[in-house]
CSV table of C-alpha atoms in Angstrom, one decimal:
chain,number,residue,atom,x,y,z
A,1,MET,CA,83.5,112.4,29.7
A,2,GLY,CA,87.3,112.2,29.8
A,3,ARG,CA,89.2,109.0,29.9
A,4,SER,CA,90.3,109.5,33.6
A,5,ALA,CA,86.7,109.9,34.7
A,6,VAL,CA,85.7,106.7,32.8
A,7,VAL,CA,88.5,104.8,34.5
A,8,GLY,CA,87.4,106.2,37.9
A,9,ALA,CA,83.8,105.2,37.3
A,10,ASP,CA,84.9,101.7,36.2
A,11,ALA,CA,86.9,101.4,39.5
A,12,LEU,CA,84.0,102.5,41.6
A,13,TRP,CA,81.6,100.0,39.9
A,14,SER,CA,84.1,97.1,40.2
A,15,ASN,CA,84.3,97.8,44.0
A,16,SER,CA,80.6,98.3,44.4
A,17,GLY,CA,80.0,94.7,45.7
A,18,LEU,CA,77.5,93.9,43.0
A,19,ALA,CA,77.7,90.9,40.7
A,20,PRO,CA,79.1,92.0,37.2
A,21,ALA,CA,75.8,91.5,35.3
A,22,ALA,CA,73.8,93.3,38.0
A,23,ALA,CA,76.3,96.2,38.1
A,24,ALA,CA,76.2,96.6,34.3
A,25,LYS,CA,72.4,96.7,34.2
A,26,LEU,CA,72.1,99.2,37.1
A,27,ARG,CA,74.8,101.4,35.6
A,28,GLY,CA,73.0,101.6,32.3
A,29,THR,CA,69.7,102.5,34.0
A,30,MET,CA,71.3,105.2,36.1
A,31,ASN,CA,73.3,106.6,33.2
A,32,ALA,CA,70.2,107.0,31.1
A,33,ASN,CA,68.1,108.6,33.8
A,34,TRP,CA,70.4,110.4,36.3
A,35,GLY,CA,73.6,111.3,34.5
A,36,PHE,CA,77.2,110.5,35.2
A,37,GLY,CA,77.6,112.7,38.4
A,38,ALA,CA,74.7,111.0,40.1
A,39,ILE,CA,76.2,107.6,39.2
A,40,LEU,CA,79.5,108.4,40.8
A,41,PHE,CA,77.9,109.7,43.9
A,42,ALA,CA,75.6,106.7,44.3
A,43,VAL,CA,78.3,104.1,43.8
A,44,TRP,CA,80.8,106.0,46.0
A,45,ALA,CA,78.2,106.3,48.8
A,46,GLY,CA,77.4,102.6,48.7
A,47,THR,CA,81.1,101.6,48.6
A,48,ALA,CA,81.8,104.0,51.5
A,49,ALA,CA,78.9,102.6,53.6
A,50,ALA,CA,80.2,99.0,53.0
A,51,ALA,CA,83.7,100.1,54.1
A,52,ASP,CA,82.3,101.8,57.2
A,53,GLY,CA,80.4,98.6,58.1
A,54,ASN,CA,83.6,96.6,57.9
A,55,ARG,CA,85.4,99.0,60.2
A,56,SER,CA,83.1,98.6,63.1
A,57,VAL,CA,82.9,95.8,65.7
A,58,PRO,CA,79.5,94.5,66.6
A,59,ALA,CA,78.0,95.5,69.9
A,60,GLY,CA,79.0,93.2,72.8
A,61,ILE,CA,82.4,92.3,71.4
A,62,PRO,CA,84.9,93.1,74.2
A,63,VAL,CA,87.6,95.4,72.8
A,64,ASP,CA,89.7,98.1,74.5
A,65,ALA,CA,91.4,101.1,73.0
A,66,VAL,CA,95.2,100.4,72.9
A,67,THR,CA,97.0,103.7,73.3
A,68,ASN,CA,100.2,102.7,75.1
A,69,LEU,CA,101.3,99.7,73.1
A,70,ALA,CA,104.3,100.1,70.8
A,71,GLN,CA,104.9,96.5,69.8
A,72,HIS,CA,103.2,93.1,70.1
A,73,GLY,CA,104.5,89.7,69.1
A,74,TYR,CA,104.9,86.1,70.1
A,75,PHE,CA,107.5,83.4,70.1
A,76,TYR,CA,108.2,79.9,71.6
A,77,VAL,CA,110.9,78.8,74.0
A,78,GLY,CA,112.1,75.4,75.2
A,79,GLY,CA,111.0,72.1,73.6
A,80,HIS,CA,112.8,69.1,72.3
A,81,TYR,CA,112.3,66.6,69.6
A,82,GLU,CA,111.2,63.1,70.5
A,83,GLY,CA,110.1,60.0,68.6
A,84,ALA,CA,111.5,57.9,65.8
A,85,PRO,CA,112.2,59.5,62.4
A,86,GLY,CA,108.9,59.8,60.6
A,87,SER,CA,106.9,60.2,63.8
A,88,ASP,CA,109.2,62.7,65.5
A,89,ILE,CA,107.5,65.7,67.2
A,90,MET,CA,108.5,68.7,69.4
A,91,ALA,CA,107.3,68.5,73.0
A,92,GLY,CA,107.7,70.8,76.0
A,93,GLN,CA,107.7,74.1,74.1
A,94,MET,CA,106.0,77.1,75.6
A,95,TYR,CA,104.1,79.8,73.8
A,96,VAL,CA,105.0,83.4,74.8
A,97,GLU,CA,103.2,86.6,73.9
A,98,VAL,CA,105.0,89.9,74.4
A,99,LEU,CA,103.5,93.4,74.8
A,100,VAL,CA,105.9,96.4,74.7
A,101,PRO,CA,104.7,99.8,75.9
A,102,LYS,CA,105.5,103.0,74.0
A,103,LYS,CA,107.6,104.1,77.0
A,104,VAL,CA,109.2,101.5,79.3
A,105,ARG,CA,109.1,102.9,82.8
A,106,ARG,CA,109.7,99.9,84.9
A,107,PRO,CA,113.1,98.3,85.3
A,108,TYR,CA,112.2,94.7,84.7
A,109,PRO,CA,109.6,93.0,82.5
A,110,LEU,CA,106.8,90.9,84.0
A,111,VAL,CA,106.2,87.2,83.2
A,112,LEU,CA,102.6,86.3,83.9
A,113,ILE,CA,101.9,82.6,84.5
A,114,HIS,CA,98.3,81.3,84.7
A,115,GLY,CA,97.0,78.5,86.9
A,116,ALA,CA,95.4,75.1,86.4
A,117,ALA,CA,92.8,74.8,83.5
A,118,GLN,CA,93.6,78.4,82.4
A,119,THR,CA,95.5,80.1,79.7
A,120,ALA,CA,97.0,83.5,79.1
A,121,THR,CA,93.4,84.8,78.6
A,122,ASN,CA,93.3,85.2,82.4
A,123,TRP,CA,95.4,88.4,81.9
A,124,THR,CA,94.1,89.8,78.6
A,125,GLY,CA,90.6,90.8,79.6
A,126,THR,CA,87.7,89.9,81.9
A,127,PRO,CA,84.7,87.8,81.0
A,128,ASP,CA,82.4,90.8,81.3
A,129,GLY,CA,84.6,92.8,78.8
A,130,ARG,CA,86.8,95.0,81.0
A,131,LYS,CA,90.5,95.8,80.7
A,132,GLY,CA,92.8,92.9,81.8
A,133,TRP,CA,95.9,93.0,83.8
A,134,ALA,CA,98.2,92.8,80.8
A,135,ASP,CA,97.0,96.0,79.2
A,136,TRP,CA,96.9,97.8,82.5
A,137,LEU,CA,100.5,96.7,83.3
A,138,VAL,CA,101.6,97.9,79.9
A,139,GLU,CA,100.1,101.3,80.7
A,140,GLN,CA,102.3,101.4,83.8
A,141,GLY,CA,105.4,100.9,81.7
A,142,TYR,CA,106.1,97.2,82.0
A,143,ILE,CA,107.1,95.0,79.1
A,144,VAL,CA,104.7,92.0,79.7
A,145,TYR,CA,105.3,88.4,78.7
A,146,LEU,CA,102.2,86.1,78.7
A,147,VAL,CA,102.6,82.4,78.5
A,148,ASP,CA,100.5,79.4,77.9
A,149,GLN,CA,101.9,76.6,80.0
A,150,PRO,CA,103.6,73.8,78.2
A,151,ALA,CA,101.1,71.2,77.0
A,152,ARG,CA,98.3,73.8,77.4
A,153,GLY,CA,96.5,76.1,75.0
A,154,ARG,CA,98.8,77.3,72.2
A,155,SER,CA,101.6,75.1,73.7
A,156,ALA,CA,101.0,71.8,72.1
A,157,TRP,CA,100.0,68.8,74.3
A,158,HIS,CA,101.1,65.2,73.2
A,159,PRO,CA,100.1,61.9,74.8
A,160,SER,CA,103.6,61.5,76.1
A,161,ASP,CA,103.0,64.6,78.3
A,162,GLY,CA,100.5,62.6,80.4
A,163,ALA,CA,96.8,62.4,81.1
A,164,LEU,CA,94.6,65.5,81.1
A,165,ARG,CA,91.8,66.6,83.3
A,166,ALA,CA,89.2,69.4,83.0
A,167,PHE,CA,87.3,71.4,85.6
A,168,SER,CA,83.6,70.9,85.4
A,169,ALA,CA,81.3,73.9,85.4
A,170,THR,CA,80.1,72.8,88.9
A,171,GLN,CA,83.7,72.7,90.2
A,172,VAL,CA,84.4,76.2,88.8
A,173,ALA,CA,81.3,77.7,90.3
A,174,THR,CA,81.9,76.0,93.7
A,175,ARG,CA,85.6,77.0,94.0
A,176,PHE,CA,85.8,80.3,92.1
A,177,THR,CA,82.7,82.1,91.0
A,178,ALA,CA,79.7,81.4,93.3
A,179,THR,CA,81.5,80.5,96.5
A,180,GLU,CA,79.1,82.6,98.6
A,181,LEU,CA,76.4,80.0,97.7
A,182,LEU,CA,78.4,76.8,97.1
A,183,GLY,CA,81.7,77.1,99.0
A,184,SER,CA,82.3,74.9,102.0
A,185,TRP,CA,85.1,76.8,103.8
A,186,PRO,CA,84.2,79.5,106.4
A,187,GLN,CA,85.4,82.5,104.3
A,188,ALA,CA,83.4,81.5,101.2
A,189,LYS,CA,80.3,83.5,102.2
A,190,LEU,CA,82.3,86.7,102.1
A,191,HIS,CA,82.6,86.6,98.2
A,192,THR,CA,81.0,89.6,96.6
A,193,GLN,CA,83.3,90.5,93.7
A,194,TRP,CA,82.1,88.3,90.8
A,195,PRO,CA,81.3,90.8,88.1
A,196,SER,CA,77.7,89.9,87.4
A,197,ASP,CA,74.2,90.7,88.6
A,198,HIS,CA,72.5,87.9,86.8
A,199,PRO,CA,70.0,85.8,88.8
A,200,ASN,CA,72.3,82.8,88.3
A,201,LYS,CA,75.3,84.8,89.2
A,202,GLY,CA,78.6,82.8,89.0
A,203,ARG,CA,76.8,79.7,87.7
A,204,PRO,CA,75.9,78.3,84.3
A,205,GLY,CA,73.4,80.6,82.5
A,206,ASP,CA,75.1,83.7,83.8
A,207,PRO,CA,76.6,85.2,80.7
A,208,VAL,CA,79.7,86.3,82.5
A,209,PHE,CA,80.2,82.8,84.0
A,210,ASP,CA,79.6,81.2,80.6
A,211,ALA,CA,82.2,83.5,79.0
A,212,PHE,CA,84.7,82.5,81.7
A,213,TYR,CA,83.9,78.8,81.5
A,214,ALA,CA,84.4,78.9,77.7
A,215,THR,CA,88.1,79.8,78.4
A,216,GLN,CA,88.7,76.6,80.5
A,217,VAL,CA,90.9,74.0,79.0
A,218,GLU,CA,92.3,70.5,79.9
A,219,TYR,CA,95.5,70.5,81.9
A,220,ILE,CA,98.0,68.0,83.3
A,221,PRO,CA,96.9,67.3,86.9
A,222,ALA,CA,100.0,65.3,87.9
A,223,ALA,CA,102.2,67.7,89.8
A,224,VAL,CA,105.6,66.3,89.0
A,225,PRO,CA,105.4,66.4,85.2
A,226,ALA,CA,103.6,69.7,85.2
A,227,GLN,CA,106.2,71.3,87.5
A,228,THR,CA,109.1,69.8,85.5
A,229,LEU,CA,107.8,71.1,82.2
A,230,ASN,CA,107.2,74.6,83.6
A,231,ARG,CA,110.5,74.9,85.4
A,232,ASP,CA,112.4,74.0,82.3
A,233,ALA,CA,110.3,76.3,80.0
A,234,GLY,CA,110.4,79.1,82.5
A,235,ALA,CA,114.2,78.9,82.8
A,236,ALA,CA,114.5,78.9,79.0
A,237,LEU,CA,112.3,82.0,78.8
A,238,LEU,CA,114.6,83.9,81.2
A,239,ASP,CA,117.6,82.7,79.4
A,240,ARG,CA,116.2,84.4,76.3
A,241,ILE,CA,114.7,87.6,77.7
A,242,GLY,CA,117.0,88.3,80.6
A,243,PRO,CA,116.2,89.3,84.2
A,244,ALA,CA,112.4,89.6,84.9
A,245,ILE,CA,109.7,89.5,87.6
A,246,VAL,CA,107.8,86.2,87.8
A,247,LEU,CA,104.1,86.6,88.7
A,248,THR,CA,102.2,83.4,89.3
A,249,HIS,CA,98.7,82.4,90.2
A,250,SER,CA,97.4,79.2,92.0
A,251,GLN,CA,98.9,76.0,90.4
A,252,SER,CA,101.7,78.0,88.9
A,253,GLY,CA,102.8,79.2,92.4
A,254,ALA,CA,105.0,76.1,92.5
A,255,PHE,CA,106.5,77.1,89.1
A,256,GLY,CA,107.6,80.4,90.5
A,257,TRP,CA,109.6,78.9,93.3
A,258,LEU,CA,111.2,76.4,90.8
A,259,ILE,CA,112.1,79.0,88.2
A,260,GLY,CA,113.6,81.2,91.0
A,261,ASP,CA,115.6,78.2,92.2
A,262,ALA,CA,116.8,77.4,88.7
A,263,ARG,CA,117.6,81.0,87.7
A,264,PRO,CA,118.1,83.0,91.0
A,265,ASP,CA,120.2,85.7,89.3
A,266,LYS,CA,117.5,86.3,86.6
A,267,VAL,CA,114.4,86.4,88.8
A,268,LYS,CA,114.3,89.9,90.3
A,269,ALA,CA,111.1,89.3,92.3
A,270,ILE,CA,108.3,86.7,92.7
A,271,VAL,CA,104.7,87.7,93.1
A,272,ALA,CA,102.6,84.7,94.1
A,273,LEU,CA,98.9,85.2,93.9
A,274,GLU,CA,97.3,82.5,96.0
A,275,PRO,CA,100.1,80.0,95.3
A,276,SER,CA,99.5,76.2,95.4
A,277,GLY,CA,99.9,75.0,98.9
A,278,PRO,CA,100.1,74.6,101.8
A,279,PRO,CA,103.5,72.8,102.3
A,280,PHE,CA,103.4,69.0,102.7
A,281,GLN,CA,99.6,68.4,103.0
A,282,GLU,CA,96.5,69.5,101.1
A,283,ALA,CA,93.8,71.5,102.9
A,284,VAL,CA,90.1,72.3,102.4
A,285,PHE,CA,89.2,69.8,99.7
A,286,SER,CA,91.4,66.9,101.0
A,287,THR,CA,94.1,66.2,103.5
A,288,ASP,CA,96.3,64.1,101.1
A,289,LYS,CA,100.1,64.4,101.3
A,290,ALA,CA,101.5,66.8,98.7
A,291,ARG,CA,104.5,69.0,98.0
A,292,ALA,CA,107.1,66.8,99.6
A,293,TRP,CA,109.8,69.5,99.1
A,294,GLY,CA,107.7,72.1,101.0
A,295,PRO,CA,106.3,74.5,98.5
A,296,THR,CA,106.9,72.1,95.5
A,297,ASP,CA,106.7,68.5,94.5
A,298,ILE,CA,110.1,68.4,92.8
A,299,ALA,CA,113.5,69.2,94.1
A,300,LEU,CA,114.5,72.6,95.4
A,301,THR,CA,118.0,73.7,96.5
A,302,TYR,CA,118.4,73.5,100.3
A,303,ASP,CA,121.3,74.3,102.6
A,304,PRO,CA,122.4,71.9,104.0
A,305,SER,CA,121.7,70.0,100.8
A,306,VAL,CA,118.8,67.6,100.5
A,307,LYS,CA,118.9,64.6,98.1
A,308,ASP,CA,115.6,63.1,99.1
A,309,PRO,CA,112.6,65.0,100.6
A,310,SER,CA,112.5,62.5,103.4
A,311,GLU,CA,115.5,64.2,104.8
A,312,LEU,CA,113.3,67.2,105.6
A,313,THR,CA,112.1,66.6,109.2
A,314,ILE,CA,108.8,68.3,109.8
A,315,GLU,CA,106.2,68.9,112.4
A,316,GLN,CA,102.7,70.5,112.6
A,317,GLN,CA,101.7,73.4,114.7
A,318,ALA,CA,100.0,72.4,117.9
A,319,GLU,CA,97.4,75.2,117.2
A,320,PRO,CA,96.7,77.2,114.1
A,321,ASP,CA,97.5,80.9,114.0
A,322,GLY,CA,93.9,81.9,114.3
A,323,PRO,CA,90.3,80.9,113.8
A,324,ASN,CA,89.3,79.4,110.5
A,325,LEU,CA,92.9,78.7,109.6
A,326,VAL,CA,94.7,75.3,109.2
A,327,ALA,CA,97.6,74.3,111.4
A,328,CYS,CA,100.8,74.7,109.4
A,329,TRP,CA,103.5,72.1,108.7
A,330,GLN,CA,107.0,73.4,109.2
A,331,GLN,CA,110.6,72.1,109.5
A,332,LYS,CA,111.9,71.1,112.9
A,333,ALA,CA,114.7,73.3,114.1
A,334,PRO,CA,117.2,73.9,112.9
A,335,ALA,CA,115.5,74.6,109.6
A,336,ARG,CA,117.4,74.1,106.3
A,337,LYS,CA,117.5,77.2,104.1
A,338,LEU,CA,116.2,77.6,100.6
A,339,ALA,CA,119.6,78.7,99.4
A,340,HIS,CA,118.6,80.2,96.0
A,341,LEU,CA,115.2,81.6,96.9
A,342,GLN,CA,116.4,83.6,99.8
A,343,ARG,CA,118.1,86.0,97.4
A,344,ILE,CA,114.7,86.9,95.8
A,345,PRO,CA,112.1,89.4,97.1
A,346,VAL,CA,108.7,87.7,97.4
A,347,MET,CA,105.1,88.9,97.8
A,348,ILE,CA,102.3,86.5,98.5
A,349,ALA,CA,98.7,87.9,98.1
A,350,THR,CA,95.6,86.2,99.4
A,351,SER,CA,92.0,87.3,99.0
A,352,GLU,CA,89.3,87.5,101.7
A,353,ALA,CA,86.8,84.9,100.4
A,354,SER,CA,89.0,82.3,98.6
A,355,TYR,CA,89.7,78.8,100.0
A,356,HIS,CA,93.3,80.0,100.0
A,357,ALA,CA,92.5,82.3,102.9
A,358,VAL,CA,92.5,79.1,105.0
A,359,TYR,CA,96.1,78.2,104.3
A,360,ASP,CA,98.3,80.6,102.3
A,361,HIS,CA,99.8,81.9,105.6
A,362,CYS,CA,101.4,78.5,105.9
A,363,THR,CA,103.4,79.0,102.6
A,364,SER,CA,104.5,82.4,103.9
A,365,ARG,CA,105.6,80.9,107.3
A,366,TYR,CA,107.5,78.0,105.6
A,367,LEU,CA,109.4,80.3,103.3
A,368,ALA,CA,110.3,82.7,106.1
A,369,GLN,CA,111.6,79.8,108.3
A,370,ALA,CA,113.7,78.6,105.3
A,371,GLY,CA,115.3,82.1,105.1
A,372,VAL,CA,113.1,83.5,102.3
A,373,LYS,CA,111.9,86.9,103.4
A,374,ASN,CA,108.4,87.6,102.1
A,375,THR,CA,105.6,90.1,102.3
A,376,PHE,CA,102.4,88.3,103.0
A,377,VAL,CA,99.3,90.4,102.1
A,378,ARG,CA,95.8,89.6,103.0
A,379,LEU,CA,93.8,91.8,100.7
A,380,ALA,CA,91.2,92.5,103.4
A,381,ASP,CA,93.9,94.0,105.5
A,382,LYS,CA,94.5,96.6,102.7
A,383,GLY,CA,90.8,97.4,102.5
A,384,ILE,CA,90.2,95.2,99.5
A,385,HIS,CA,87.2,93.0,100.4
A,386,GLY,CA,85.1,90.2,98.8
A,387,ASN,CA,87.4,88.6,96.4
A,388,GLY,CA,87.5,85.0,95.5
A,389,HIS,CA,90.3,83.0,93.9
A,390,MET,CA,90.2,84.5,90.4
A,391,ILE,CA,91.2,88.0,91.5
A,392,MET,CA,92.5,89.1,88.1
A,393,ILE,CA,89.0,89.0,86.5
A,394,GLU,CA,86.8,90.2,89.3
A,395,LYS,CA,85.1,93.6,89.7
A,396,ASN,CA,88.0,95.2,91.4
A,397,SER,CA,90.8,93.4,89.5
A,398,LEU,CA,92.7,96.6,88.7
A,399,GLU,CA,92.7,97.7,92.3
A,400,ILE,CA,94.6,94.5,93.1
A,401,ALA,CA,96.9,95.0,90.1
A,402,LYS,CA,97.8,98.4,91.5
A,403,LEU,CA,98.6,96.9,94.9
A,404,VAL,CA,101.1,94.5,93.1
A,405,ASP,CA,102.6,97.4,91.1
A,406,ASP,CA,103.0,99.5,94.2
A,407,TRP,CA,104.9,96.7,96.0
A,408,LEU,CA,107.1,96.1,93.0
A,409,VAL,CA,107.9,99.8,92.6
A,410,ALA,CA,108.8,100.1,96.3
A,411,THR,CA,110.8,96.9,96.4
A,412,LEU,CA,112.8,97.2,93.2
A,413,LYS,CA,113.9,100.8,93.6
């Protein structure tokens, strides 16, 4: 046997995965009884089998083939140091993940901002293992930026950021995933799109619910600090990446208006999926006062200018626009205009069975009265039925993503 063959055999044995003593004993036995060629084949076969095993993903692990992704990375924006020397920390920074398609076919990137108690995982896949919005949007040719809100997920929280709260499993099931059984608003019974057929569908014990609830995290419930953090971080992101489309969901709806107000020349469109609302007063779960600036709890730019939200004189509709809807609050005439937002195209989308179906029209009405032209879409009017609040992870999630893309393509020609 030549020296190169011996070296090759030594390499195979060293990579066989056996302990050295056991490998030496087995090698001696095989050499005496089978010959060198058989030894090489046996060791190679075992090594190859081990390598093949390491290449596969166990059944049930949700993975998608990535065929359109050219680059993938992450970075942080915003943040500042606080605290005395020796205990100084960075606060307010925001984690951003970026996905770049092989061929960019859309004129502006998309910034996807999740809602309360969520993270960017809302966009990266569904709890039953299907493709998420982020990958689908990359396939359409968008550069996609995914964020974890400041003080959430991979964006560090510190006690100075404020108290935290979590959604209970019961709260998630009641508001999002099993509303047809547990929801208290009239439209709740129309919910059909939760992606599970388990007997406990949309509730603890349903594997899809359990996978979704595992993604829930604590969040800052106080509106003013949360909106301030996200406005500042969102503006810092646009300062770094340039003009973009801002897509929000639920709690982050307020952030979209604030980022657009802070950077009107860099926000090319706002897509608000069931944005936080309605203006001035909560609905469905309480009637508490909220969002004193209309669509937000912190200052927006009005014309004529407003220094204090008490300067906004408001009145409530005598009658709602239709059955099972709330009566909206609006400005008394003449209405002040949202000076910066009226430059930006806006789409508001609302599902058929969500609690937002009761009041999202009020946000649309308020913006229109304040000079912000917007396209208000009830998904049911487009033939998309049965969705709850978490539209990006339900059975027909990509049908809704396509609706959004179609509007953006038509609007940003």
